[in-house]
GROMACS .gro file of C-alpha atoms in nm:
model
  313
    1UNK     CA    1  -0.575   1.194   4.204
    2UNK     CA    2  -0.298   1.145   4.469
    3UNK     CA    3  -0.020   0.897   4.305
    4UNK     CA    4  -0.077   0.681   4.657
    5UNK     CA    5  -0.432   0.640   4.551
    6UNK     CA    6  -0.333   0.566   4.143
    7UNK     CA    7  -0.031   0.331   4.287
    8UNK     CA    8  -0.298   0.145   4.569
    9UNK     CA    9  -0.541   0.082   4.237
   10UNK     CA   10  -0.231   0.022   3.992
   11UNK     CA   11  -0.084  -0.232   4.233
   12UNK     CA   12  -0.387  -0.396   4.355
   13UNK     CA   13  -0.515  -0.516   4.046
   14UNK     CA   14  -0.191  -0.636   3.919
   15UNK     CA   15  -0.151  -0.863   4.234
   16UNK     CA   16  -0.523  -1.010   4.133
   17UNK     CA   17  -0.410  -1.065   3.812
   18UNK     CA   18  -0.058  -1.225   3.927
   19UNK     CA   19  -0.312  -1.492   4.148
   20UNK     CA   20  -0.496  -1.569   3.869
   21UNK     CA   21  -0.178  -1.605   3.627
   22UNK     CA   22  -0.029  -1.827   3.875
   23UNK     CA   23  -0.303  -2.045   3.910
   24UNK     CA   24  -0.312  -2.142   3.531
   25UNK     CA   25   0.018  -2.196   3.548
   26UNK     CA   26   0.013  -2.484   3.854
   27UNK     CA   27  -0.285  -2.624   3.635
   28UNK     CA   28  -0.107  -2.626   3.367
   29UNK     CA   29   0.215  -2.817   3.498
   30UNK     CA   30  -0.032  -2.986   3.704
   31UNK     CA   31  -0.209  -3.137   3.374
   32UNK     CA   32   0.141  -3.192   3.205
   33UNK     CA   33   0.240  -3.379   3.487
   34UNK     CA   34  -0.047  -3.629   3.464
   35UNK     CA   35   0.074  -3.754   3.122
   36UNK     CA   36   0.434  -3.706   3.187
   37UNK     CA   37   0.560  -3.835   3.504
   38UNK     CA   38   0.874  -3.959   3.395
   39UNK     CA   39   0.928  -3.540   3.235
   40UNK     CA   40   0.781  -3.407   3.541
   41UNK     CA   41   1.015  -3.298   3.787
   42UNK     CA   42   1.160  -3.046   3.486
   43UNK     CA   43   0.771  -2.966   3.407
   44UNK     CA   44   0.748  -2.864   3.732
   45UNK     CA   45   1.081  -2.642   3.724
   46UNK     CA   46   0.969  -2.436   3.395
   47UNK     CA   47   0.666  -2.330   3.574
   48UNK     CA   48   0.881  -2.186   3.846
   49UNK     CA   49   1.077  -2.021   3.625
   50UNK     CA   50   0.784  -1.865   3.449
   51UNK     CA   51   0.662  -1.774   3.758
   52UNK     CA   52   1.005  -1.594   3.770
   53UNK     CA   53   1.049  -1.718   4.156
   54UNK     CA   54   1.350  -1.959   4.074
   55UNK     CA   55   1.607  -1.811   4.300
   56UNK     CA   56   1.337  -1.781   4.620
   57UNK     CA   57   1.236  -2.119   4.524
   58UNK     CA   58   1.569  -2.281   4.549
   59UNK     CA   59   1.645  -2.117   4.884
   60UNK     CA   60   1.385  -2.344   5.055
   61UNK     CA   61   1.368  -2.654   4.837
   62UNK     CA   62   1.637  -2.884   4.651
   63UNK     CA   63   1.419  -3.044   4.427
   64UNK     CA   64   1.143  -2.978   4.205
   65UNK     CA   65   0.866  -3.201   4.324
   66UNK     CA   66   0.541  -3.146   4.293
   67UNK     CA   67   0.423  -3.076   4.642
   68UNK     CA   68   0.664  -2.807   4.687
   69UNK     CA   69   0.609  -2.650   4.382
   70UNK     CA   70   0.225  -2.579   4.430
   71UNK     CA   71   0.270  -2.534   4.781
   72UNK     CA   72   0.587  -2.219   4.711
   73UNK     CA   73   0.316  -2.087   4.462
   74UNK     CA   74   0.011  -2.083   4.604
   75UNK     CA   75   0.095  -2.021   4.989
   76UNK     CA   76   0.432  -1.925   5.113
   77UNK     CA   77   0.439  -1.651   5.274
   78UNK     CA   78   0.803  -1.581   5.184
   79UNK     CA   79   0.721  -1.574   4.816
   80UNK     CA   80   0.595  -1.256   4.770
   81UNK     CA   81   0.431  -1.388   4.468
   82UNK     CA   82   0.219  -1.669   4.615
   83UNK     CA   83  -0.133  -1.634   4.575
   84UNK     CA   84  -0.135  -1.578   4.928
   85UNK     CA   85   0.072  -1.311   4.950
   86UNK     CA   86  -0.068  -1.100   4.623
   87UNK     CA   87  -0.422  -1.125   4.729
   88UNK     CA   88  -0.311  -1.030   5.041
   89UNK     CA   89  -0.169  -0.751   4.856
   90UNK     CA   90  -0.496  -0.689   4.653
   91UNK     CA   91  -0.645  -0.641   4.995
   92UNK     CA   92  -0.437  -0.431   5.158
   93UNK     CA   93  -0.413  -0.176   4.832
   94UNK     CA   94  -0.806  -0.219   4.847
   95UNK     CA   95  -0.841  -0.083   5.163
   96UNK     CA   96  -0.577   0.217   5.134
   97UNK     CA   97  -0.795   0.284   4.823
   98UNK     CA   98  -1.124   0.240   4.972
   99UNK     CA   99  -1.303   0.536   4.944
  100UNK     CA  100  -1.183   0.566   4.546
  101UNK     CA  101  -1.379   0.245   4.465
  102UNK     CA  102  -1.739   0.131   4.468
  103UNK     CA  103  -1.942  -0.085   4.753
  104UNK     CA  104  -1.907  -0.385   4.495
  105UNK     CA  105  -1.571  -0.401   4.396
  106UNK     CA  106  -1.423  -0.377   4.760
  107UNK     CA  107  -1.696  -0.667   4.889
  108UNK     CA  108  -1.552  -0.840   4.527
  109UNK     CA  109  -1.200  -0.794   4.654
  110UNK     CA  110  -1.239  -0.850   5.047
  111UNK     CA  111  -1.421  -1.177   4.938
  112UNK     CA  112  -1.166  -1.274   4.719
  113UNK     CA  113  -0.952  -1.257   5.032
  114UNK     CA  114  -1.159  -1.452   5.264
  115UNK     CA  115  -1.191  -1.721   5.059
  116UNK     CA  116  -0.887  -1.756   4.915
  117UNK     CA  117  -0.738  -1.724   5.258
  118UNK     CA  118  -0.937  -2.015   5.410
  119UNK     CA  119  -0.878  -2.252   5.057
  120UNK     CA  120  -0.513  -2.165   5.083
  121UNK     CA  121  -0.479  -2.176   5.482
  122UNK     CA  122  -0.380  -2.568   5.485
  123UNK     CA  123  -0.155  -2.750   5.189
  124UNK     CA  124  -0.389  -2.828   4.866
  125UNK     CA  125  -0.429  -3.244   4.798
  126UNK     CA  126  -0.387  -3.310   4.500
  127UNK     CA  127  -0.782  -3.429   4.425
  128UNK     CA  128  -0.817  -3.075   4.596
  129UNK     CA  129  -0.578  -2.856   4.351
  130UNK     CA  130  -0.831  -2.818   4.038
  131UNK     CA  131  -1.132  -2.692   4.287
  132UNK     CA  132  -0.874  -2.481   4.473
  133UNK     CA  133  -0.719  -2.333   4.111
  134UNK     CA  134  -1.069  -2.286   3.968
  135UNK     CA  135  -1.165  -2.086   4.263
  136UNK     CA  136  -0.830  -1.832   4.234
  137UNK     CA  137  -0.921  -1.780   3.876
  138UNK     CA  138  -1.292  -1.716   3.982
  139UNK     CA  139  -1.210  -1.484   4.223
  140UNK     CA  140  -1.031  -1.258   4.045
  141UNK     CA  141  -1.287  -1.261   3.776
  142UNK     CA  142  -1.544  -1.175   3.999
  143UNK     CA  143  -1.351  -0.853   4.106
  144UNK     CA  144  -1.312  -0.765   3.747
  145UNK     CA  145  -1.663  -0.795   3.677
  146UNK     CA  146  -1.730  -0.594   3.943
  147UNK     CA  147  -1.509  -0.314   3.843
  148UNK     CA  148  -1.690  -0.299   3.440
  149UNK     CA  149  -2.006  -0.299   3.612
  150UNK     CA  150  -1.962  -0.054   3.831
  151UNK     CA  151  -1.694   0.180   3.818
  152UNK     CA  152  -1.700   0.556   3.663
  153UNK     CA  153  -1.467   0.510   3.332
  154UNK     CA  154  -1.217   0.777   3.529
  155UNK     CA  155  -0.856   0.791   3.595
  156UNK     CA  156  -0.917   0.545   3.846
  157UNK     CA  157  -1.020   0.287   3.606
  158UNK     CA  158  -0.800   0.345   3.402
  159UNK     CA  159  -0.496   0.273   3.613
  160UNK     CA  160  -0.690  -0.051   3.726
  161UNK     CA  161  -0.681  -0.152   3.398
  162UNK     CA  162  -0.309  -0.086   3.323
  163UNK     CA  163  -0.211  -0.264   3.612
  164UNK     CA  164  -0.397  -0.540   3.468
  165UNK     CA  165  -0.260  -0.506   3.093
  166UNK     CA  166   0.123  -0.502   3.201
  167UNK     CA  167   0.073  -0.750   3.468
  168UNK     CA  168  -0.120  -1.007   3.176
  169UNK     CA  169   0.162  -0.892   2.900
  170UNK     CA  170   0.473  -1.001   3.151
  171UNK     CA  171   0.264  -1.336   3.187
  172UNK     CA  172   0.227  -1.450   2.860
  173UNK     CA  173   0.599  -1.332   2.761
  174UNK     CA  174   0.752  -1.534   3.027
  175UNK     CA  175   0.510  -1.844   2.929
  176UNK     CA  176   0.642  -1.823   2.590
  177UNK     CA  177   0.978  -1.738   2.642
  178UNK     CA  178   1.019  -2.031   2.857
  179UNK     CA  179   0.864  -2.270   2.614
  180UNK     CA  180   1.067  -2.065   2.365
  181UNK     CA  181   1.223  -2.449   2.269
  182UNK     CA  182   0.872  -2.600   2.156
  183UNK     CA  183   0.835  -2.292   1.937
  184UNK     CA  184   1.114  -2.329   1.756
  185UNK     CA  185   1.071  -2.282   1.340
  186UNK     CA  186   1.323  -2.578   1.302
  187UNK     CA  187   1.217  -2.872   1.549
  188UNK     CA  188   1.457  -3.072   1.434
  189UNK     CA  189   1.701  -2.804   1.630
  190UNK     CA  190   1.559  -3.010   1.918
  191UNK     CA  191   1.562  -3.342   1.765
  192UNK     CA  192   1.211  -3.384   1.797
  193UNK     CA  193   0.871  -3.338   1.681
  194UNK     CA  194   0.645  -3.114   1.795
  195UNK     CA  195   0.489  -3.237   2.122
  196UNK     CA  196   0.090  -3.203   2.147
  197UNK     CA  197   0.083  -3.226   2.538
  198UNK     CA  198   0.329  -2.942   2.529
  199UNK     CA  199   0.162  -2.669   2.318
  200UNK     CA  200  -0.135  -2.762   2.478
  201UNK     CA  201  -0.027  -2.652   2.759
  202UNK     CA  202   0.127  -2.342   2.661
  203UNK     CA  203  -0.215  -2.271   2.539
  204UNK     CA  204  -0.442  -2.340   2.863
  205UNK     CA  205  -0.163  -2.137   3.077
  206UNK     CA  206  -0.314  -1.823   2.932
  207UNK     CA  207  -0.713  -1.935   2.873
  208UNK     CA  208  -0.609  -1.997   2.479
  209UNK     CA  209  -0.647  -2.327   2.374
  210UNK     CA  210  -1.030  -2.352   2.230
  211UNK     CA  211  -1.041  -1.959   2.097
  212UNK     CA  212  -0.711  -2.077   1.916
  213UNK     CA  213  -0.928  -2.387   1.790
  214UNK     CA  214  -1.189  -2.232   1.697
  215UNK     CA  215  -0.928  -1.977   1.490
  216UNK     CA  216  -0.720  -2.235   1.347
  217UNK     CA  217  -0.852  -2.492   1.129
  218UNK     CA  218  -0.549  -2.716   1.069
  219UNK     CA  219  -0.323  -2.858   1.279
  220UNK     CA  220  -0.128  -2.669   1.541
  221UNK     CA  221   0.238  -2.529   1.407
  222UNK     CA  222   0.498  -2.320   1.604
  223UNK     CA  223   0.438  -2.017   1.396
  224UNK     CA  224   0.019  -2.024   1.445
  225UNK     CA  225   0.091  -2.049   1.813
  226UNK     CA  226   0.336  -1.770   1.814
  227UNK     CA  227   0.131  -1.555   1.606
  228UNK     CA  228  -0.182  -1.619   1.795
  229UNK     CA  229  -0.023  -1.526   2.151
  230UNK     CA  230   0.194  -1.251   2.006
  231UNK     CA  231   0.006  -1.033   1.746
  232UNK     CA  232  -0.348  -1.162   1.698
  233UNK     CA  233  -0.511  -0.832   1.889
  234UNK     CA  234  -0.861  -1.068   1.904
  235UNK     CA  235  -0.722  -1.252   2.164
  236UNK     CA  236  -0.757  -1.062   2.517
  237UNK     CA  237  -0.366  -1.222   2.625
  238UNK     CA  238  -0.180  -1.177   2.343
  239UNK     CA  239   0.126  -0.894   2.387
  240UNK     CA  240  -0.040  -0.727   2.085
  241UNK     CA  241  -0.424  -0.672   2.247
  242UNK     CA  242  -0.202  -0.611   2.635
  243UNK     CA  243   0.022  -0.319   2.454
  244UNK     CA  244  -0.275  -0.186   2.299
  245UNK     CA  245  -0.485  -0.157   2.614
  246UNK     CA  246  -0.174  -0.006   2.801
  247UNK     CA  247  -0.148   0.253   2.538
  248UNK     CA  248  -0.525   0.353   2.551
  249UNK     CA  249  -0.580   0.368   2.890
  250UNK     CA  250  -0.221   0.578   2.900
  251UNK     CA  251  -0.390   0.812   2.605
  252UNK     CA  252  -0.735   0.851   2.798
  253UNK     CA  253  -0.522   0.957   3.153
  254UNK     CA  254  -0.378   1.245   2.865
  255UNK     CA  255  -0.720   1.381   2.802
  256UNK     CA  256  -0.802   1.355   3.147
  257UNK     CA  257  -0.479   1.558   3.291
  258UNK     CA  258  -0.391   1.769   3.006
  259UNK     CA  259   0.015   1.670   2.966
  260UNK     CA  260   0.150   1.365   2.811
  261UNK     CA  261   0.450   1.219   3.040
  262UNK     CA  262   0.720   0.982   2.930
  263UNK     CA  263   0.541   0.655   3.003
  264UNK     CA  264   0.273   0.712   2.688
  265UNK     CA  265   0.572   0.752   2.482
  266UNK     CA  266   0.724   0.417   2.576
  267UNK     CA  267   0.369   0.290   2.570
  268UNK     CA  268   0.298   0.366   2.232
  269UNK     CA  269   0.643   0.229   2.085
  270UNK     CA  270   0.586  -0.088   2.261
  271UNK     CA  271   0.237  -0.087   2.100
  272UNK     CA  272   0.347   0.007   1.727
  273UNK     CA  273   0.643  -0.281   1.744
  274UNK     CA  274   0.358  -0.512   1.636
  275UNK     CA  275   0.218  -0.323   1.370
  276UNK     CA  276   0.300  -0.470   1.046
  277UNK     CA  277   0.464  -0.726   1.201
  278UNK     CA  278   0.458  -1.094   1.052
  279UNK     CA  279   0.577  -1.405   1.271
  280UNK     CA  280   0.824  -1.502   1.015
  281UNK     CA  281   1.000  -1.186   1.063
  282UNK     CA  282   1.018  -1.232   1.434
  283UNK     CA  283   1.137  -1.606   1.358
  284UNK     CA  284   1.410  -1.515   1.164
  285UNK     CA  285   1.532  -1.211   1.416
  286UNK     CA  286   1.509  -1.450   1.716
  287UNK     CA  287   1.189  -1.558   1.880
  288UNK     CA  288   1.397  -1.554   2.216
  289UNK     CA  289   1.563  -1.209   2.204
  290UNK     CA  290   1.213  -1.035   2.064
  291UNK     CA  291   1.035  -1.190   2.414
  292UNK     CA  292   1.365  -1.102   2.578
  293UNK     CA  293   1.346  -0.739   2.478
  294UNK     CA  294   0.940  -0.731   2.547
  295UNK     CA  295   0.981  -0.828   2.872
  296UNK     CA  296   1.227  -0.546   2.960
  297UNK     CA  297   1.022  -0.251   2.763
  298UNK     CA  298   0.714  -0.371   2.972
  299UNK     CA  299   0.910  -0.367   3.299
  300UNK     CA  300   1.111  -0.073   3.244
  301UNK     CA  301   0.691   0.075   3.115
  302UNK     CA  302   0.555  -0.020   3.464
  303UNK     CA  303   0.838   0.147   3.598
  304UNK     CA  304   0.822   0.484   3.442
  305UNK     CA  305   0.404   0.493   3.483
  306UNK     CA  306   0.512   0.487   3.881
  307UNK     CA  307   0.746   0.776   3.838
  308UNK     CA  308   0.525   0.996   3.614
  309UNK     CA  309   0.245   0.906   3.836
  310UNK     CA  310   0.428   0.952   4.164
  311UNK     CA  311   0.292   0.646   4.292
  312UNK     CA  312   0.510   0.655   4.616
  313UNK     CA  313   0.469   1.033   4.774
   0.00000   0.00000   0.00000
């Protein structure tokens, strides 16, 4: 395969899965907001930062209000992570790809564009935002359906999916990383109890919160949380079940090509960090610095897959 056709598929599918992160994060801070109003201008500010768009943010806007918020994440154009843009993205990829993907998941990912485009082309209300959210996440679900149900189980799919598996691992390390203060072992470092509303919410931003219900019996602690978005390989965010994925789809582009490049080998570390692994240990290191160093493995990963794969030439 030509690396432009492996980046066009690599990149497209991580800019469907950025939309779709990005939405649960606005409903999210959008739902914390609701019971929090007198918290939620700083709600509103960790979800930027998760979104990792702080510095773009603060370019065009002074405060953190809500308006401004949804609107810099779901349609300016300047934000080159905005739902806009990135589906705009998806689209463009799609097209420079077209001929390496089937009649249904181009129509998936063309329609994805023209309705997101017209939901997105004035600013949401605010008895608009859970339709408009609910249709982003739809949308890229409907392009991943598209691609199980009809796509060869090639190199081509395979590169889908690791766009998809970094793109969902960065997510839920920023989400936590962020909240890294609610997870703390000792709350009374924060000189308060554990807040419902907030782990909650750290739960819904990546699709969690019944599957970690119906896992968990008792009552919700900072370690259960932890352990269920970091290591529990049953649950299809977690770093643990992302770093896996990456690693197969990596090992199944080695049968395909014959030669094993440096990306599997970084895959496969970041992979085998978690084996063995038990929350307390990663309490006691530094729940912080173990997301810190994630976070740059699986950027510096994404990186490396582009040079072995010569997505740009």
């Amino acid at each position: 395969m030509l690396g432009k056709t492996a980046g066009g598929i690599f990149w497209m599918f991580r800019y469907l899965e950025r939309s779709e992160n990005t939405a649960r994060l606005v409903d999210a801070g959008f739902r914390l907001a609701l019971t929090r109003s007198t918290a939620a201008e700083k709600e509103w500010e960790s979800v930027v930062v998760t979104a990792g768009v702080r510095d773009g943010y603060l370019a065009r806007h002074e405060t953190f209000e809500a308006s401004a918020v949804i609107d810099y994440l779901l349609r300016d154009r300047t934000n080159p992570s905005s739902v806009l843009s990135v589906i705009s993205g998806a689209r463009d990829n799609g097209r420079l790809v077209r001929t390496a993907l089937t009649r249904e998941v181009w129509e998936a990912v063309n329609e994805c564009w023209l309705t997101l485009s017209d939901a997105l082309s004035r600013p949401v209300r605010d008895r608009d935002l859970p339709a408009v959210l609910a249709a982003i996440r739809q949308q890229s679900a409907l392009v991943r359906g598209a691609l199980h149900g009809t796509m060869l189980r090639n190199e081509i799919f395979n590169f889908a999916r690791l766009g998809t598996f970094l793109e969902r691992a960065d997510s839920t390390a920023r989400i936590l990383d962020v909240k890294y203060y609610v997870l703390l072992p000792s709350l009374s470092l924060v000189g308060s109890s554990l807040d419902n509303v907030q782990w909650e919410t750290i739960l819904r931003s990546v699709s969690a919160h019944q599957a970690f219900r119906w896992v968990t019996k008792g009552e919700p602690t900072p370690r259960a949380i932890a352990h269920f978005l970091i290591l529990d390989q049953r649950v299809p965010r977690s770093l643990a079940f992302c770093c896996a994925k990456v690693s197969g789809n990596l090992g199944y582009l080695e049968a395909d090509y014959g030669h094993r490049p440096q990306s599997h080998t970084l895959a496969d570390a970041c992979y085998h960090r978690f084996d063995n692994r038990a929350i307390d240990e990663i309490f006691d290191d530094g729940l912080h610095e173990f997301l810190a160093g994630f976070i740059a493995d699986n950027q510096a990963l994404g990186a490396q897959i582009e040079r072995d794969y010569r997505f740009h030439e």
